[in-house]
Coordinates of C-alpha atoms in Angstrom, one line a residue:
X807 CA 78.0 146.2 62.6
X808 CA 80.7 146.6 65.1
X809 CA 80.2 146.3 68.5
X810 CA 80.7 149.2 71.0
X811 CA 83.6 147.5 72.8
X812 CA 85.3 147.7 69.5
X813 CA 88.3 150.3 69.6
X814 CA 89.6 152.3 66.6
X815 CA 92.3 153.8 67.9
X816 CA 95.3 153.9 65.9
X817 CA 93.5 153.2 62.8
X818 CA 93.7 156.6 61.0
X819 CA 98.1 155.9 61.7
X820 CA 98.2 152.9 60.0
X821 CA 99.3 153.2 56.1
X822 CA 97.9 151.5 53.5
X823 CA 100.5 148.1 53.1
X824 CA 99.3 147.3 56.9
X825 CA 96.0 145.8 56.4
X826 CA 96.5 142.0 57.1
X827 CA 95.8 140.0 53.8
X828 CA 94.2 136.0 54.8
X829 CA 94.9 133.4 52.3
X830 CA 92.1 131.1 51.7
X831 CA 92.5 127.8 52.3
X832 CA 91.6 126.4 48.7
X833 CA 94.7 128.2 47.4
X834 CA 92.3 130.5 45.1
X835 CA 94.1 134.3 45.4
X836 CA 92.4 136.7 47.3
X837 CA 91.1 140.2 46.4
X838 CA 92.3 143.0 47.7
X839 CA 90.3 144.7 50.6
X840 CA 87.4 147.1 49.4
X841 CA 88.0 150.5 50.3
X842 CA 85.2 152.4 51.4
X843 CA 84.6 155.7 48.7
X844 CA 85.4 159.0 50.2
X845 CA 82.8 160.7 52.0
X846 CA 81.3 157.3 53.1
X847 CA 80.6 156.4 57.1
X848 CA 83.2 153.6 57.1
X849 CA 86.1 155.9 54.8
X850 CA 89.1 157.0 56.6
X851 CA 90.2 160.3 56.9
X852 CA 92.9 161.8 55.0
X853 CA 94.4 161.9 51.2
X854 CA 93.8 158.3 49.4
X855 CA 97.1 156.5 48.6
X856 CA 97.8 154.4 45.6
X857 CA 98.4 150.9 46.2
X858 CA 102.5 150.6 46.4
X859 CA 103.7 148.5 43.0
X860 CA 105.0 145.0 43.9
X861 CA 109.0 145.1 44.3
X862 CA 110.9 144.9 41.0
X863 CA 113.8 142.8 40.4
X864 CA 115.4 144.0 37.3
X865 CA 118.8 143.4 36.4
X866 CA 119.5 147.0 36.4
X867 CA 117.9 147.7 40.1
X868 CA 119.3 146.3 43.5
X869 CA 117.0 143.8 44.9
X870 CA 114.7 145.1 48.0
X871 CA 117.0 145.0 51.3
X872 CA 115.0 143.7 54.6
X873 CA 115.6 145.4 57.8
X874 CA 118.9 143.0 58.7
X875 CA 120.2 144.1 55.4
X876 CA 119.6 140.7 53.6
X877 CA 116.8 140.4 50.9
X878 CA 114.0 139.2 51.8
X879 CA 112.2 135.8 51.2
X880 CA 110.2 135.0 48.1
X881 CA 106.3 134.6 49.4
X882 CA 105.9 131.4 50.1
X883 CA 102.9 129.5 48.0
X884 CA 99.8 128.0 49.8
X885 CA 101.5 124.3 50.8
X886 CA 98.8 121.7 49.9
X887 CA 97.0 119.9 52.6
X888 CA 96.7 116.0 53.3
X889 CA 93.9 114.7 51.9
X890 CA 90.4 114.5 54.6
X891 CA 90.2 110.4 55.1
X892 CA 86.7 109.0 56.1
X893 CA 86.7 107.5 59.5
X894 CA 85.7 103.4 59.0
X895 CA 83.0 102.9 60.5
X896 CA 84.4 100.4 62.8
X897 CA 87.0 102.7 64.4
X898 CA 84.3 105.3 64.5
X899 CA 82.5 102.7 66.7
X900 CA 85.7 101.5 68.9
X901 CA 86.5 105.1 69.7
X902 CA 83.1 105.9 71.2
X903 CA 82.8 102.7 73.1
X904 CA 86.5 103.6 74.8
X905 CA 84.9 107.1 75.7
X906 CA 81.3 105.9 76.8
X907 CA 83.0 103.7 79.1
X908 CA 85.1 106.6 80.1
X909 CA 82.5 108.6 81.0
X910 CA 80.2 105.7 82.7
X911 CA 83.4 105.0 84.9
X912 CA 84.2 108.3 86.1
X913 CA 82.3 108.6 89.1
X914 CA 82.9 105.4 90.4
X915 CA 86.5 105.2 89.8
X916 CA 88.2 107.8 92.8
X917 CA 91.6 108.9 93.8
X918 CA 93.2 107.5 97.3
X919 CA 95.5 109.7 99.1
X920 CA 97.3 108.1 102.4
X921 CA 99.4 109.0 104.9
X922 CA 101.4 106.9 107.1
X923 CA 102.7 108.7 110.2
X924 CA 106.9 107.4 111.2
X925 CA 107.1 104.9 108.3
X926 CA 110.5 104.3 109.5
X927 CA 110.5 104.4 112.9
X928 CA 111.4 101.4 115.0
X929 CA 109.0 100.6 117.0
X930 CA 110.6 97.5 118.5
X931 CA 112.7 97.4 122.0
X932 CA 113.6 100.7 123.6
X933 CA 113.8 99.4 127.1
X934 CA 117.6 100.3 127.1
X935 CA 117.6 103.1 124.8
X936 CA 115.1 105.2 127.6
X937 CA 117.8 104.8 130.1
X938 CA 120.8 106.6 128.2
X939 CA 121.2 109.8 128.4
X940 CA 119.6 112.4 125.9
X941 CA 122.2 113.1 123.9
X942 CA 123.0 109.8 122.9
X943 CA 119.6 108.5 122.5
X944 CA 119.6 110.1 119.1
X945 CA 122.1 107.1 118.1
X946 CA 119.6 105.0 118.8
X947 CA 115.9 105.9 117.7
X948 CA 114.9 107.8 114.7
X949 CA 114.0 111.0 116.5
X950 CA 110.9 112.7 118.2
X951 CA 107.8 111.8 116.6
X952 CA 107.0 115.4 115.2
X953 CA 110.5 115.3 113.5
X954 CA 109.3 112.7 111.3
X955 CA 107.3 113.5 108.1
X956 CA 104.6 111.4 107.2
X957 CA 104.8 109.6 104.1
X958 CA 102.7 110.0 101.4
X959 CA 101.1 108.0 98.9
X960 CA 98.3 107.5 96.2
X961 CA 96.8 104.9 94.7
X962 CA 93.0 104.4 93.2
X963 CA 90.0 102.5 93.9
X964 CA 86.4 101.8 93.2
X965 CA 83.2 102.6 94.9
X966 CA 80.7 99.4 95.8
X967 CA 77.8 100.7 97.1
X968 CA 76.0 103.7 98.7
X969 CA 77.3 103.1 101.4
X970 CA 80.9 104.4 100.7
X971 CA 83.1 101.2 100.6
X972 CA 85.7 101.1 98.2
X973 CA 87.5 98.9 96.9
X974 CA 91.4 99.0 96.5
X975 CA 95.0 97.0 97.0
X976 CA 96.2 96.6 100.4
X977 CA 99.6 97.4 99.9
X978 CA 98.1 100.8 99.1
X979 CA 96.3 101.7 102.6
X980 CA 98.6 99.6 104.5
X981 CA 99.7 100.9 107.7
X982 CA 97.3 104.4 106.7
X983 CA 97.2 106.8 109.6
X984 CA 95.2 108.9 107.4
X985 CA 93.0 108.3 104.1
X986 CA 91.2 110.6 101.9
X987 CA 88.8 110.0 98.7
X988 CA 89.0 112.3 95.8
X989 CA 86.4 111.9 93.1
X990 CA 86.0 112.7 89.4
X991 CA 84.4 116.4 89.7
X992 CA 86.9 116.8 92.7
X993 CA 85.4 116.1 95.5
X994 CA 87.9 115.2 98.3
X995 CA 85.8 113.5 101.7
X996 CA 88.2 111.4 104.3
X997 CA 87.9 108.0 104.5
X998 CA 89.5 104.8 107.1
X999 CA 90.2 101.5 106.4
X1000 CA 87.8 98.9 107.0
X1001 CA 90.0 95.8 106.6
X1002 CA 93.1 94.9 104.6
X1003 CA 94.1 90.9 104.0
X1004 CA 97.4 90.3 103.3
X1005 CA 96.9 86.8 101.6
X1006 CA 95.1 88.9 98.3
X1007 CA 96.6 92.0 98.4
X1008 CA 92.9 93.6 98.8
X1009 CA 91.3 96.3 100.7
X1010 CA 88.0 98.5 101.5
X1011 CA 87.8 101.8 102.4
X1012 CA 84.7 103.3 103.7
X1013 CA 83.7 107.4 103.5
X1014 CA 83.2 108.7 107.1
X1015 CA 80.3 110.8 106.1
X1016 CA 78.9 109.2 102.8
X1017 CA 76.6 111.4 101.3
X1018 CA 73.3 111.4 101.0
X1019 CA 72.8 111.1 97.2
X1020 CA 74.9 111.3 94.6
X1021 CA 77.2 108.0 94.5
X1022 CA 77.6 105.4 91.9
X1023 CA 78.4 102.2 92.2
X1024 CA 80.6 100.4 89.7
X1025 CA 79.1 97.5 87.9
X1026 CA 80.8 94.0 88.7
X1027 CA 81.2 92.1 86.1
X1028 CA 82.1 88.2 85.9
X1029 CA 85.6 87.8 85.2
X1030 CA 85.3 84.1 84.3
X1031 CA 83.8 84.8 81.2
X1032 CA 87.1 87.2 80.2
X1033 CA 88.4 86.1 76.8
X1034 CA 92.0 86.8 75.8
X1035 CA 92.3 89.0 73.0
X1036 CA 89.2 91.1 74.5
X1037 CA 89.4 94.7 74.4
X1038 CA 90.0 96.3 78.3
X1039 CA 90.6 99.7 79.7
X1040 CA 93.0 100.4 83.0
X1041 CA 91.3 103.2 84.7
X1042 CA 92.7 105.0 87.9
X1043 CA 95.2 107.7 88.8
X1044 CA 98.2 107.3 88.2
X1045 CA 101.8 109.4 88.7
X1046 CA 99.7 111.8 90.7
X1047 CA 97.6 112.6 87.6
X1048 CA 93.6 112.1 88.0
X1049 CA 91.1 110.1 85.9
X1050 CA 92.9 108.5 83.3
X1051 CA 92.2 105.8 80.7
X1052 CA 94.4 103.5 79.4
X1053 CA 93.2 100.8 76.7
X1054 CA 94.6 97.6 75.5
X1055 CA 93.6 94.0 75.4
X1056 CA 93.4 90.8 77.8
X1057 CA 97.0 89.4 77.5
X1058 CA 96.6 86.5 79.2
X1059 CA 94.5 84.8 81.9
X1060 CA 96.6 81.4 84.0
X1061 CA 97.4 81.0 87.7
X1062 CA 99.6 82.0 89.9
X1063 CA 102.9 80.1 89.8
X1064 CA 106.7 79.7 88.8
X1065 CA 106.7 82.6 86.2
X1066 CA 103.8 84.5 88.1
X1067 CA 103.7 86.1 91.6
X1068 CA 101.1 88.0 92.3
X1069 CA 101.1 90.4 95.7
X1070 CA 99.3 88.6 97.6
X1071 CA 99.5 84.8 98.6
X1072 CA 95.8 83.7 98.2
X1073 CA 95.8 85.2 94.6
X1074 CA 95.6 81.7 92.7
X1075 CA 95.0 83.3 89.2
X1076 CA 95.8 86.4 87.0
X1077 CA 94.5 88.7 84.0
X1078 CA 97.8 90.0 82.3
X1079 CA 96.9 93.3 79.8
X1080 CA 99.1 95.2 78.0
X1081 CA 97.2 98.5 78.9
X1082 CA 99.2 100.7 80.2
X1083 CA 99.3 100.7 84.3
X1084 CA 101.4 103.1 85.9
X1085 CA 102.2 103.5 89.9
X1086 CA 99.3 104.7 91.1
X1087 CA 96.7 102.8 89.2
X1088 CA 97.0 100.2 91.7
X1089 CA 93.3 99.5 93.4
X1090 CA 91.7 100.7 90.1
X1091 CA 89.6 98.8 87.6
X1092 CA 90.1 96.8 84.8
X1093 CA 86.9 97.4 82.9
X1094 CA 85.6 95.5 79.6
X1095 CA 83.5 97.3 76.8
X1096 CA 80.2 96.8 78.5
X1097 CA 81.3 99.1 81.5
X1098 CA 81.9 96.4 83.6
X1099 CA 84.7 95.9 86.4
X1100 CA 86.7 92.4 85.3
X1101 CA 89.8 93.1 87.6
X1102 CA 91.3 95.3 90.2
X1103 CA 94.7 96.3 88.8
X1104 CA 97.5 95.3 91.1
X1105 CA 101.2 95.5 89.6
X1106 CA 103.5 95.7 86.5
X1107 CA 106.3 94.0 85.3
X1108 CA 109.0 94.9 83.4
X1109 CA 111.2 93.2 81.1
X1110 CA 113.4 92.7 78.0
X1111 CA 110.2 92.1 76.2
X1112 CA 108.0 95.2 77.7
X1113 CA 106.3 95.6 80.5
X1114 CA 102.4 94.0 81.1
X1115 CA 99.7 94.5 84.3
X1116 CA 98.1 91.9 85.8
X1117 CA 95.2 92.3 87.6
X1118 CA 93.3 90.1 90.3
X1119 CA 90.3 88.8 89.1
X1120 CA 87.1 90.8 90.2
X1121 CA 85.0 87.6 91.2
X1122 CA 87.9 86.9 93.7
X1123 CA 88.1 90.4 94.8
X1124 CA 84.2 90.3 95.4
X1125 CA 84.1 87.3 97.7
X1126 CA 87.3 89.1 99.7
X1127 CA 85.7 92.5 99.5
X1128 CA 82.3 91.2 100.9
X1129 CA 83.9 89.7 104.4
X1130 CA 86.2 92.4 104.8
X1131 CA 82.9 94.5 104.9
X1132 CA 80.6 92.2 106.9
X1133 CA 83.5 91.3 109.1
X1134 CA 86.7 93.3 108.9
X1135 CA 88.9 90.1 107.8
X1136 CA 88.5 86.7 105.3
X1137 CA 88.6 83.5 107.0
X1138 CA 90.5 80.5 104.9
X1139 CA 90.0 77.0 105.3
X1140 CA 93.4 75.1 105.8
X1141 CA 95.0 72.1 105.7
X1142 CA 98.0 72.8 107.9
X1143 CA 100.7 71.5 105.2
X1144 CA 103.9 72.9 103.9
X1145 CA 104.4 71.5 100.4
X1146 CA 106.4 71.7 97.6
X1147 CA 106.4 71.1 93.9
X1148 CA 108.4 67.8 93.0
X1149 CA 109.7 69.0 89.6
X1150 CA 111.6 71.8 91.9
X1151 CA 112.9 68.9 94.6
X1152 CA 116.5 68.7 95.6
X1153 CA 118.3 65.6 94.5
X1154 CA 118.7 65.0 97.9
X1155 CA 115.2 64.8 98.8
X1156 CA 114.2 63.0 95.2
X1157 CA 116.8 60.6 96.2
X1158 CA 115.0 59.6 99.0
X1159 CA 112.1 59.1 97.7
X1160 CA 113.1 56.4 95.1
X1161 CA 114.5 54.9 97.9
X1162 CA 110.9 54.3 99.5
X1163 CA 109.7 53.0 96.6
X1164 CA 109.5 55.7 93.7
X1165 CA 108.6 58.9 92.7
X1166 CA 104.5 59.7 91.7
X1167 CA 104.5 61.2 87.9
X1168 CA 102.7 64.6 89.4
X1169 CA 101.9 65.5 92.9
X1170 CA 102.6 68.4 95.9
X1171 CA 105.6 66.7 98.3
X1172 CA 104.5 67.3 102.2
X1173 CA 107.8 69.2 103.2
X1174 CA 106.5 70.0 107.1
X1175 CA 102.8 70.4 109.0
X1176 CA 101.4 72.6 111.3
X1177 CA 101.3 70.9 114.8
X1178 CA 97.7 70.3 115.7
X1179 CA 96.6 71.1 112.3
X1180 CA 93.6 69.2 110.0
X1181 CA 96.8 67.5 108.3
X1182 CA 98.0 66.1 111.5
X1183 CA 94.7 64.8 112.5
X1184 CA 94.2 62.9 109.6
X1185 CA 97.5 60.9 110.0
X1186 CA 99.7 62.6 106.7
X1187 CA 103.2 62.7 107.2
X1188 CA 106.6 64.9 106.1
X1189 CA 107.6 63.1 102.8
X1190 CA 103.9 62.0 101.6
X1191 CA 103.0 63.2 98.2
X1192 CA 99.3 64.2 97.6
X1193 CA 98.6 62.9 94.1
X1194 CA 94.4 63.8 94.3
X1195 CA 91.5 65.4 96.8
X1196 CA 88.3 64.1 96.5
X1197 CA 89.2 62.5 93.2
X1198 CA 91.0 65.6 91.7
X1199 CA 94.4 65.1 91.0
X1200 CA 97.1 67.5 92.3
X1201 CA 99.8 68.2 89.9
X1202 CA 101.6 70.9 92.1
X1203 CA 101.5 72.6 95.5
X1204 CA 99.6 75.2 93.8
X1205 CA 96.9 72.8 92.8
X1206 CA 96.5 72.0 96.3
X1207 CA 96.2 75.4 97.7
X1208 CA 93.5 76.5 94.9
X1209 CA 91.5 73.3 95.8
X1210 CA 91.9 74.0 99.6
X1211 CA 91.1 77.5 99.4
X1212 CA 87.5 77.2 97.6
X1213 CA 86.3 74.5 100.0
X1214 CA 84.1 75.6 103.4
X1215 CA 85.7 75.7 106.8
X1216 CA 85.0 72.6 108.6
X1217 CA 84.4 70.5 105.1
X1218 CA 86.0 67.0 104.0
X1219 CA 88.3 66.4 102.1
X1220 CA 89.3 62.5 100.5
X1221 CA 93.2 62.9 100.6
X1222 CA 94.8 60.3 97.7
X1223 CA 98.7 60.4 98.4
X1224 CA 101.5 58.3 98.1
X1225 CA 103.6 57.1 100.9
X1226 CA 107.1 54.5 100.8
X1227 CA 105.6 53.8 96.8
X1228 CA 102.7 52.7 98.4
X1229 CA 99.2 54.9 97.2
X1230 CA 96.4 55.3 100.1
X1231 CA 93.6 57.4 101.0
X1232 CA 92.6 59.1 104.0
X1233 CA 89.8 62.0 105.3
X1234 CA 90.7 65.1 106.9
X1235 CA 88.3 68.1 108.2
X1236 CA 89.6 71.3 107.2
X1237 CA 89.9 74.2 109.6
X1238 CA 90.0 77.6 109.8
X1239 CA 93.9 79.5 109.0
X1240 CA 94.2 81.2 112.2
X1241 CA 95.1 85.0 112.2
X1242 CA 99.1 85.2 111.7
X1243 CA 99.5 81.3 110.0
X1244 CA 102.2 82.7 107.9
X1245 CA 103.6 79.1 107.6
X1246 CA 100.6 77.5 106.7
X1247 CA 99.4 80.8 104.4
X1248 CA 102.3 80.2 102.3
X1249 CA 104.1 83.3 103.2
X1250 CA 106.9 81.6 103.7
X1251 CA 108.4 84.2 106.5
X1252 CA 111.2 82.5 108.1
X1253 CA 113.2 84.6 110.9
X1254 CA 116.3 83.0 112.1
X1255 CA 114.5 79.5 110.5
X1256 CA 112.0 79.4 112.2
X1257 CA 108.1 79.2 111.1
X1258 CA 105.3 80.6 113.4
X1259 CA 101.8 79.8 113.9
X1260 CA 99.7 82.0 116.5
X1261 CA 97.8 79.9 118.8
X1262 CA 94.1 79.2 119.2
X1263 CA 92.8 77.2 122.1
X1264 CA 92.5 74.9 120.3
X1265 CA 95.9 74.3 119.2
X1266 CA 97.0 74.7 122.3
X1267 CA 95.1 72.0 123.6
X1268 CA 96.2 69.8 120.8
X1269 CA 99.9 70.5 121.7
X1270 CA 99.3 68.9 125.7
X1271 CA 99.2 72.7 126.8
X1272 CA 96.2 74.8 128.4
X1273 CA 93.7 76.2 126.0
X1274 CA 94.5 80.1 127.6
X1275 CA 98.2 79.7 126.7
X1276 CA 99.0 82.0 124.2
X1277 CA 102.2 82.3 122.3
X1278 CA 103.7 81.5 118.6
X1279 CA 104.0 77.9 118.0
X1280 CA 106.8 76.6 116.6
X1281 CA 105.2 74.6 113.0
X1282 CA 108.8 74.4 111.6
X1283 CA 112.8 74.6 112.5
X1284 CA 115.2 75.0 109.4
X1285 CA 118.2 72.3 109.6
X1286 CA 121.2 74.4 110.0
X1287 CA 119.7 77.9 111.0
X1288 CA 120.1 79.7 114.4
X1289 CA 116.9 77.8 116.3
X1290 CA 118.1 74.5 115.5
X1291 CA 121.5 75.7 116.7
X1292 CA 119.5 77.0 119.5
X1293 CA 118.0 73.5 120.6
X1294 CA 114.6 75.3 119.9
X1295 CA 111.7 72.5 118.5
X1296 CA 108.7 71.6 116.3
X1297 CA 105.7 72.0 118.8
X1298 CA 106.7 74.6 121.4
X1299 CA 105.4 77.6 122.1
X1300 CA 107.1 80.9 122.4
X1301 CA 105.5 82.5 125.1
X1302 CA 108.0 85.8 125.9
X1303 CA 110.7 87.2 123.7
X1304 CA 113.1 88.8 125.5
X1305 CA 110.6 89.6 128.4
X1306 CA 108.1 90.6 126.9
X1307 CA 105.0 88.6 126.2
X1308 CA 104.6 87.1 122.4
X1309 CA 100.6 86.4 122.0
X1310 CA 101.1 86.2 118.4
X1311 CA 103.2 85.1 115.7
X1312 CA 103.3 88.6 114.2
X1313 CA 104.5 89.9 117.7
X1314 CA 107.2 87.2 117.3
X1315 CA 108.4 87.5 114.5
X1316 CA 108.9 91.8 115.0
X1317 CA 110.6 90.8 118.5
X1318 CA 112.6 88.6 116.1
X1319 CA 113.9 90.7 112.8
X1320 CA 115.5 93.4 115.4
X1321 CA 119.2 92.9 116.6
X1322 CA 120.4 92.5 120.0
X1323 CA 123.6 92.2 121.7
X1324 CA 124.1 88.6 122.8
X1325 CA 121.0 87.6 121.0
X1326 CA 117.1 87.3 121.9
X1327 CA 116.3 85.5 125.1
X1328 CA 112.9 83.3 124.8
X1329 CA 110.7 81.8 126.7
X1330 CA 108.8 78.4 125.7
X1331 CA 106.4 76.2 126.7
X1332 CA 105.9 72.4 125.6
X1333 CA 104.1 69.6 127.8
X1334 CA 107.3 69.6 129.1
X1335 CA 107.2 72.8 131.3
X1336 CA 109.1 75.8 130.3
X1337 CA 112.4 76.9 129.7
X1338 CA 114.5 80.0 128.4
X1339 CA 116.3 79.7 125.2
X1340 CA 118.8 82.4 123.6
X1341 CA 118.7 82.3 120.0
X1342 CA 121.4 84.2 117.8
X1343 CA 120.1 87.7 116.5
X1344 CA 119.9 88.3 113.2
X1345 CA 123.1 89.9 110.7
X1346 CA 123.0 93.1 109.6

């Protein structure tokens, strides 16, 4: 029966060739519709027609004309379908573990929207730029703050607890004025940044009003046990888009070293996948089939042979995620040594070293130390090679730094190393890598060739100065750069940069990086007293 909504208007206008004709789908031909007998309810009104003949084709008659006067074309026949496969079993069973763990991610796995207010502006010295006059200040600064749009940006990360931490890359929230949190079902709740560290390229997020109920945490999973050639899914938002789900397999697992450089410095190892990760996946998880978070993806690269992700590991992440949370930054154990790798010497320096007596098969070559540092203390000099701690042996820098790293602050260390050709052994108590030890991090930021260390009380008393001095100490001077030009030394402290006080390397090295006519003027302080260097600013 027809329902009342149905309308039948126009159907007593229509002539009989009208009526639509289906074509089953077996090919069979179908019957013509069934009229309804005259008199009947469902008979339309008006004289019955004869069905119109099919179109003749004689040789006698002109073929049918269509309406743009050519003939029309033959009916086409019922094309034949591709045969219905059976789905294996096994890809029946793949398929529904990539969407199960689809669907067990998707409320743990959130959007990250930032904003970061004057991305560009230079915040650096405007002491002379206040006193020109207003219309040429706009020569010299960016512009008013409100004529500056904040810059945008999205990335994705991954919800711990109830509490509303999340997980996520650094270089995604860094320098956020503002932070929001989107979820699966579209939730949006703002959100601030907990702590960021640079040396991992890791960061955590917390909701400012979690809710009451309703959060899931994602399942951490142990990313040791990661095979290569295991099945993975990238999950995040990328390109703006929300939710999606990428799948491929474990690449490759190895550390960080000559062919891979990961974002952040402390990142020893890897996880390489060939699922596809997109800007904007970064701070999302690398998940296994179980539903568990393996990685936190971090960065692509592209190439001549295609492009992979790598992800951090997520047992790394966890340790890093846990102090940012409890404390609002990781604390490293150190050494307080600049090394290098002796495959990747200069001759110059190789040279030398078969002069004192030969060089070790495999070892990390002591290039410079941080004054005052654990390396100091122990008596190692520029030009030692480590060969082994505690009875490990050290076939590279890296070596070194993954050792040092998963030791405890204020632990010994048994230091094998090789000195003139001459192999001997010494102890050294590892401290802790002060806030803004961009030398001894590994960083490797060098302004006008300088490396800086902030300094601790410590370190200040172990440079012959007063434990309240506070400065950026001078770990290392580059032979030909502008502070050796400068007269500028190993071991003094940089108190004031163009008068203004330096407390930190960080404040240093911004004072640093900007230009100035006639260069930077600094103050600096060694046992010596204090005097005031200028030091060449930097081109372009």
């Amino acid at each position: 029966m027809l329902a009342s909504s149905f309308s039948c208007r126009g159907l007593a206008h229509r002539q009989p060739g009208d009526e639509s004709v289906s074509v089953p789908l077996d090919g069979s031909t179908a019957a013509p519709p069934a009229r309804a007998p005259s008199g009947s309810p469902g008979a339309l009104k008006g004289p019955a027609s004869p069905p119109a003949p099919p179109p003749r084709f004689d040789a006698g008659s002109p073929p049918a004309v269509g309406k743009n006067g050519s003939a029309p074309p033959p009916a086409a026949a019922p094309a034949p379908l591709t045969a219905r496969l059976e789905i294996p079993a096994e890809a029946r069973a793949l398929s529904r573990a990539f969407s199960n763990v689809a669907k067990a991610m998707a409320p743990s796995v959130v959007r990250v929207d930032v904003e970061v207010a004057h991305p560009d502006r230079d915040d650096g010295d405007d002491e002379g730029v206040e006193r020109l006059p207003p219309g040429l200040r706009k020569f010299f600064q960016f512009g008013e703050p409100g004529d500056i749009p904040p810059q945008k940006g999205t990335g994705s990360g991954v919800l711990l607890d109830g509490a509303g931490n999340i997980v996520t890359n650094r270089h995604v929230v860094s320098k956020a004025t503002k932070v929001s949190v989107t979820f699966s079902d579209g939730t949006e709740l703002p959100a601030h940044v907990v702590g960021a560290d640079q040396q991992t390229d890791v960061a955590v997020v917390r909701l400012d009003k979690p809710p009451a109920a309703g959060l899931v945490a994602a399942r951490l999973g142990d990313s040791d046990k990661l095979d290569v050639g295991e099945w993975v899914l990238a999950v995040g938002s990328p390109l703006g888009l929300d939710q999606t789900v990428t799948a491929g397999i474990v690449s490759g697992k190895g550390k960080v070293g000559r062919h891979v450089q990961m974002s952040g410095e402390r990142v020893r190892s890897y996880i390489q996948t060939d699922a596809k990760i997109n800007p904007g996946n970064s701070g999302g998880p690398l998940v296994n089939l179980g539903a568990e978070v393996v990685g936190i993806n971090t960065l692509i690269n592209t190439g001549p042979g295609g492009a992979y992700g790598f992800a951090i590991p997520i047992n790394q992440v966890r340790r890093v995620a846990q102090a940012l949370i409890k404390e609002g930054r990781v604390r490293y154990p150190y050494l307080g040594v600049l090394l290098g790798d002796l495959k990747e010497l200069s001759p110059e320096v190789r040279a030398t070293l078969k002069k004192g007596g030969g060089v070790p098969a495999a070892g990390a070559y002591v290039s410079g130390l941080t004054p005052g540092g654990p390396a100091v203390m122990a008596g190692l000099r520029p030009g030692d090679v480590i060969v082994a701690i505690d009875g490990r042996p050290m076939e590279s820098a890296g070596d070194v730094v993954d050792y040092v790293s998963a030791q405890a602050i204020g632990g010994q260390v048994k230091i094998d190393y090789v000195r003139d050709g001459k192999k001997a052994t010494i102890g050294a108590v590892l401290g802790e890598l002060p806030a803004g030890d961009l030398a001894a991090a590994g960083a490797g930021e060098s302004v006008a060739g300088l490396a800086l260390q902030t300094v601790t009380p410590a370190l200040a008393e172990s440079l012959g100065l007063k434990r309240d001095v506070k400065g950026a100490a001078i770990t290392e001077v580059a032979p030909g750069g502008a502070a050796e030009k400068a007269g500028l030394q190993a071991g003094e402290v940089i108190v004031e940069i163009d008068r203004r006080p330096t407390p930190t390397a960080e404040d240093a090295f911004k004072a640093l990086r900007g230009q100035r006519k006639g260069g930077h003027l600094l103050r600096v302080r060694s046992p010596a007293g204090a005097r005031f260097v200028t030091l060449e600013s930097p081109s372009g």
